[in-house]
Short mmCIF file of N, CA and C in Angstrom, two decimals:
data_model
loop_
_atom_site.label_atom_id
_atom_site.label_comp_id
_atom_site.label_asym_id
_atom_site.label_seq_id
_atom_site.Cartn_x
_atom_site.Cartn_y
_atom_site.Cartn_z
N MET A 1 0.87 -1.39 -0.21
CA MET A 1 -0.02 0.18 -0.17
C MET A 1 0.77 1.08 -0.27
N VAL A 2 0.94 2.30 0.80
CA VAL A 2 1.22 3.44 1.26
C VAL A 2 2.48 3.37 2.09
N SER A 3 3.75 3.56 1.83
CA SER A 3 4.80 3.89 2.35
C SER A 3 5.66 5.30 2.50
N ALA A 4 5.68 5.91 3.40
CA ALA A 4 6.20 7.23 3.46
C ALA A 4 7.70 7.26 3.58
N PRO A 5 8.26 7.77 2.59
CA PRO A 5 9.65 7.72 2.40
C PRO A 5 10.78 8.48 3.84
N ALA A 6 11.40 8.22 4.12
CA ALA A 6 11.95 8.50 5.28
C ALA A 6 12.10 9.57 5.98
N GLY A 7 12.34 10.43 4.86
CA GLY A 7 12.51 11.95 4.49
C GLY A 7 11.55 12.67 4.19
N ASP A 8 10.05 11.85 4.02
CA ASP A 8 9.10 12.82 3.56
C ASP A 8 8.20 13.44 5.09
N HIS A 9 8.14 14.73 5.01
CA HIS A 9 7.53 15.58 6.59
C HIS A 9 5.94 16.04 5.84
N ASP A 10 5.32 15.36 4.77
CA ASP A 10 3.69 15.91 4.47
C ASP A 10 2.82 15.02 5.58
N PRO A 11 2.49 15.98 6.15
CA PRO A 11 1.50 15.43 7.09
C PRO A 11 0.76 14.67 6.81
N VAL A 12 -0.10 14.88 5.73
CA VAL A 12 -0.84 14.11 4.61
C VAL A 12 -0.68 12.44 4.89
N ARG A 13 0.61 12.41 3.97
CA ARG A 13 1.12 11.44 3.73
C ARG A 13 1.96 10.43 4.68
N LEU A 14 2.39 11.12 5.67
CA LEU A 14 2.74 10.35 6.97
C LEU A 14 1.28 9.96 7.33
N ARG A 15 0.13 10.77 7.88
CA ARG A 15 -1.13 10.07 8.34
C ARG A 15 -1.88 8.98 7.06
N ARG A 16 -1.74 9.21 6.36
CA ARG A 16 -2.24 7.74 5.32
C ARG A 16 -1.05 6.79 5.13
N ALA A 17 -0.02 7.02 5.74
CA ALA A 17 0.92 5.55 5.99
C ALA A 17 0.72 5.02 7.05
N ARG A 18 0.46 6.19 8.12
CA ARG A 18 -0.17 5.36 9.14
C ARG A 18 -1.40 4.93 9.85
N ILE A 19 -2.01 5.20 8.75
CA ILE A 19 -3.36 4.83 8.27
C ILE A 19 -3.54 3.01 7.45
N ALA A 20 -2.94 3.51 6.69
CA ALA A 20 -2.51 2.02 5.66
C ALA A 20 -2.14 0.98 6.29
N ARG A 21 -1.09 1.25 7.36
CA ARG A 21 -0.32 0.35 8.70
C ARG A 21 -1.69 -0.45 9.70
N LEU A 22 -2.07 0.62 9.61
CA LEU A 22 -3.54 -0.07 10.59
C LEU A 22 -4.69 -0.94 9.45
N VAL A 23 -5.13 -0.60 8.46
CA VAL A 23 -5.63 -1.29 7.95
C VAL A 23 -5.70 -2.40 7.55
N ARG A 24 -4.26 -2.74 7.00
CA ARG A 24 -3.47 -4.08 6.70
C ARG A 24 -3.65 -5.02 7.92
N GLY A 25 -3.09 -4.53 9.31
CA GLY A 25 -3.68 -4.90 10.57
C GLY A 25 -5.25 -5.64 10.57
N ALA A 26 -5.82 -4.52 10.39
CA ALA A 26 -7.09 -5.31 10.46
C ALA A 26 -7.66 -6.26 9.35
N LYS A 27 -7.34 -6.36 8.56
CA LYS A 27 -7.31 -7.01 7.12
C LYS A 27 -6.94 -8.44 7.72
N ARG A 28 -5.77 -8.23 8.30
CA ARG A 28 -4.97 -9.78 8.59
C ARG A 28 -6.37 -10.55 9.46
N VAL A 29 -6.54 -9.43 10.72
CA VAL A 29 -7.59 -9.78 11.75
C VAL A 29 -8.54 -10.90 11.11
N GLY A 30 -9.22 -9.49 10.00
CA GLY A 30 -10.60 -10.17 9.76
C GLY A 30 -10.56 -11.44 8.82
N TYR A 31 -9.53 -11.58 7.55
CA TYR A 31 -9.18 -12.86 7.30
C TYR A 31 -9.03 -13.77 7.96
N LEU A 32 -8.20 -13.51 9.24
CA LEU A 32 -7.62 -14.93 10.10
C LEU A 32 -9.18 -15.27 10.92
N ALA A 33 -10.21 -14.38 10.71
CA ALA A 33 -11.12 -14.77 11.30
C ALA A 33 -12.25 -16.03 10.30
N LEU A 34 -11.90 -14.97 9.35
CA LEU A 34 -12.86 -15.96 8.13
C LEU A 34 -12.18 -17.21 7.93
N GLY A 35 -10.63 -17.44 7.73
CA GLY A 35 -10.20 -18.56 8.09
C GLY A 35 -10.17 -19.53 8.82
N VAL A 36 -10.40 -18.85 10.41
CA VAL A 36 -10.77 -19.81 11.48
C VAL A 36 -12.60 -20.63 11.25
N ALA A 37 -13.45 -19.65 10.86
CA ALA A 37 -14.54 -20.02 10.57
C ALA A 37 -14.63 -20.85 9.54
N VAL A 38 -14.03 -20.98 8.26
CA VAL A 38 -14.07 -21.70 7.56
C VAL A 38 -13.46 -23.50 7.88
N VAL A 39 -12.36 -23.09 8.75
CA VAL A 39 -11.72 -24.13 9.11
C VAL A 39 -13.02 -25.08 9.61
N ALA A 40 -13.06 -23.98 10.65
CA ALA A 40 -13.76 -25.06 11.85
C ALA A 40 -15.06 -25.36 11.34
N PHE A 41 -15.88 -25.04 10.03
CA PHE A 41 -17.24 -25.16 9.09
C PHE A 41 -16.59 -26.83 9.02
N GLY A 42 -15.73 -26.82 8.21
CA GLY A 42 -15.33 -27.72 7.37
C GLY A 42 -14.59 -29.13 8.74
N VAL A 43 -13.95 -28.76 10.00
CA VAL A 43 -14.12 -29.74 10.86
C VAL A 43 -15.28 -30.26 11.28
N ALA A 44 -15.91 -28.75 11.82
CA ALA A 44 -17.38 -29.62 12.63
C ALA A 44 -18.37 -30.17 11.12
N ALA A 45 -18.24 -30.41 9.80
CA ALA A 45 -19.14 -30.96 8.78
C ALA A 45 -18.92 -32.41 9.05
N ALA A 46 -17.14 -32.63 9.03
CA ALA A 46 -16.68 -33.92 8.79
C ALA A 46 -16.93 -34.95 10.34
N THR A 47 -17.34 -34.03 11.34
CA THR A 47 -17.56 -34.69 12.77
C THR A 47 -18.80 -34.64 13.23
N ASP A 48 -20.05 -34.22 12.32
CA ASP A 48 -21.34 -34.53 12.75
C ASP A 48 -21.71 -33.20 13.83
N PHE A 49 -21.01 -31.95 13.56
CA PHE A 49 -21.50 -30.69 14.19
C PHE A 49 -21.65 -30.78 15.73
N PRO A 50 -20.57 -30.88 16.11
CA PRO A 50 -20.43 -30.84 17.38
C PRO A 50 -20.71 -29.07 18.09
N ALA A 51 -21.20 -29.09 18.93
CA ALA A 51 -22.24 -27.75 19.05
C ALA A 51 -20.44 -26.57 19.08
N ALA A 52 -19.56 -27.11 20.35
CA ALA A 52 -18.29 -26.26 20.40
C ALA A 52 -17.96 -25.96 18.74
N LEU A 53 -17.98 -26.64 17.97
CA LEU A 53 -17.41 -26.14 16.76
C LEU A 53 -18.07 -25.20 15.61
N VAL A 54 -19.32 -25.48 15.74
CA VAL A 54 -20.15 -24.60 15.29
C VAL A 54 -20.76 -23.39 16.17
N ASP A 55 -20.20 -22.92 17.33
CA ASP A 55 -19.95 -21.84 17.91
C ASP A 55 -18.74 -20.85 17.88
N VAL A 56 -17.65 -21.89 17.48
CA VAL A 56 -16.58 -21.63 16.66
C VAL A 56 -16.35 -20.68 15.58
N SER A 57 -16.85 -21.50 14.33
CA SER A 57 -17.71 -21.12 13.01
C SER A 57 -18.31 -19.83 13.00
N VAL A 58 -19.52 -19.97 13.85
CA VAL A 58 -20.43 -18.73 13.75
C VAL A 58 -19.84 -17.53 14.24
N THR A 59 -19.04 -17.77 15.45
CA THR A 59 -18.33 -16.41 16.39
C THR A 59 -17.16 -16.06 15.73
N ALA A 60 -16.43 -16.87 14.33
CA ALA A 60 -15.42 -16.32 13.92
C ALA A 60 -15.66 -15.76 12.65
N LEU A 61 -17.07 -16.31 12.19
CA LEU A 61 -17.88 -15.68 10.96
C LEU A 61 -18.30 -14.09 11.21
N VAL A 62 -19.12 -14.00 12.22
CA VAL A 62 -19.72 -12.31 12.52
C VAL A 62 -18.43 -11.40 12.76
N ALA A 63 -17.34 -12.32 13.57
CA ALA A 63 -15.74 -11.22 13.58
C ALA A 63 -15.73 -10.78 12.32
N ALA A 64 -15.48 -11.65 11.74
CA ALA A 64 -15.12 -11.51 10.44
C ALA A 64 -15.45 -10.20 9.41
N CYS A 65 -17.27 -10.43 9.67
CA CYS A 65 -18.05 -10.35 8.77
C CYS A 65 -17.87 -8.41 9.78
N LEU A 66 -18.01 -8.24 10.83
CA LEU A 66 -17.89 -7.13 11.20
C LEU A 66 -16.48 -6.28 10.85
N VAL A 67 -15.23 -6.94 11.29
CA VAL A 67 -13.70 -6.24 11.20
C VAL A 67 -13.52 -6.17 9.94
N LEU A 68 -14.15 -6.84 8.75
CA LEU A 68 -13.22 -6.54 7.27
C LEU A 68 -13.91 -5.19 6.60
N PRO A 69 -15.49 -5.13 6.70
CA PRO A 69 -15.76 -4.12 5.43
C PRO A 69 -15.30 -2.87 5.54
N VAL A 70 -14.54 -2.24 6.84
CA VAL A 70 -14.23 -1.05 7.30
C VAL A 70 -12.71 -0.93 6.88
N PRO A 71 -11.56 -1.86 6.69
CA PRO A 71 -10.69 -1.67 6.55
C PRO A 71 -10.59 -2.04 4.67
N ILE A 72 -11.18 -2.78 4.39
CA ILE A 72 -11.46 -2.82 2.76
C ILE A 72 -11.67 -1.81 2.40
N VAL A 73 -12.93 -0.90 2.43
CA VAL A 73 -13.42 0.33 1.92
C VAL A 73 -12.34 1.49 2.13
N VAL A 74 -11.67 1.79 3.41
CA VAL A 74 -10.79 2.66 3.57
C VAL A 74 -9.62 2.34 2.84
N GLY A 75 -9.38 0.89 2.50
CA GLY A 75 -8.21 0.21 2.00
C GLY A 75 -8.03 0.99 0.59
N TYR A 76 -9.27 0.77 -0.44
CA TYR A 76 -9.49 1.34 -1.26
C TYR A 76 -9.76 2.64 -1.58
N GLY A 77 -10.08 4.03 -0.36
CA GLY A 77 -9.67 4.91 -0.37
C GLY A 77 -8.33 5.56 -0.78
N ILE A 78 -7.55 4.67 0.19
CA ILE A 78 -6.07 5.16 0.43
C ILE A 78 -5.73 4.99 -1.08
N ARG A 79 -5.57 3.96 -1.54
CA ARG A 79 -4.90 3.59 -2.92
C ARG A 79 -5.58 4.90 -4.09
N ALA A 80 -7.04 5.29 -3.94
CA ALA A 80 -7.54 6.02 -4.65
C ALA A 80 -6.65 7.36 -4.25
N ALA A 81 -6.71 7.92 -3.43
CA ALA A 81 -6.10 9.22 -2.90
C ALA A 81 -4.73 8.87 -3.32
N GLU A 82 -3.86 8.23 -3.43
CA GLU A 82 -2.51 7.73 -3.67
C GLU A 82 -2.21 8.01 -4.92
N ARG A 83 -3.35 7.50 -5.68
CA ARG A 83 -3.24 7.45 -7.54
C ARG A 83 -3.47 8.80 -7.92
N GLU A 84 -4.83 9.20 -7.40
CA GLU A 84 -4.87 10.93 -7.64
C GLU A 84 -4.09 11.60 -7.32
N ASP A 85 -2.40 11.38 -6.22
CA ASP A 85 -1.18 12.55 -5.95
C ASP A 85 -0.53 12.25 -6.79
N SER A 86 -0.53 10.57 -7.59
CA SER A 86 0.72 10.33 -8.51
C SER A 86 0.45 11.39 -9.74
N GLN A 87 -0.91 11.14 -10.23
CA GLN A 87 -1.56 11.95 -11.37
C GLN A 87 -1.41 13.16 -11.58
N GLN A 88 -1.65 14.03 -10.63
CA GLN A 88 -1.26 15.30 -10.05
C GLN A 88 -0.11 15.61 -9.91
N GLY A 89 1.09 14.75 -9.24
CA GLY A 89 2.30 14.93 -9.80
C GLY A 89 3.07 15.22 -8.41
N TYR A 90 2.12 14.79 -7.33
CA TYR A 90 2.44 14.92 -6.22
C TYR A 90 3.62 14.09 -5.43
N GLY A 91 3.48 12.72 -6.19
CA GLY A 91 4.14 11.74 -5.29
C GLY A 91 4.68 11.47 -6.41
#
């Protein structure tokens, strides 16, 4: 995504880089939760759906649905801003 060069002191670019790091972390958490949900569901399906695995699957899926939309949208916004800056000759 965005990485501010070491000598860059533009506060907008620095803030954008900080937000981009947070977005990457939130995406990792969200996709990890989605992966846990898929694996838990697969194991639950193979073992006659024990309640604990169903609970893990549903909880992880809900967590992914709550976490993922915001960083995905913000990530698109950051990329669009960077693209616009480069087209305008700012970076």
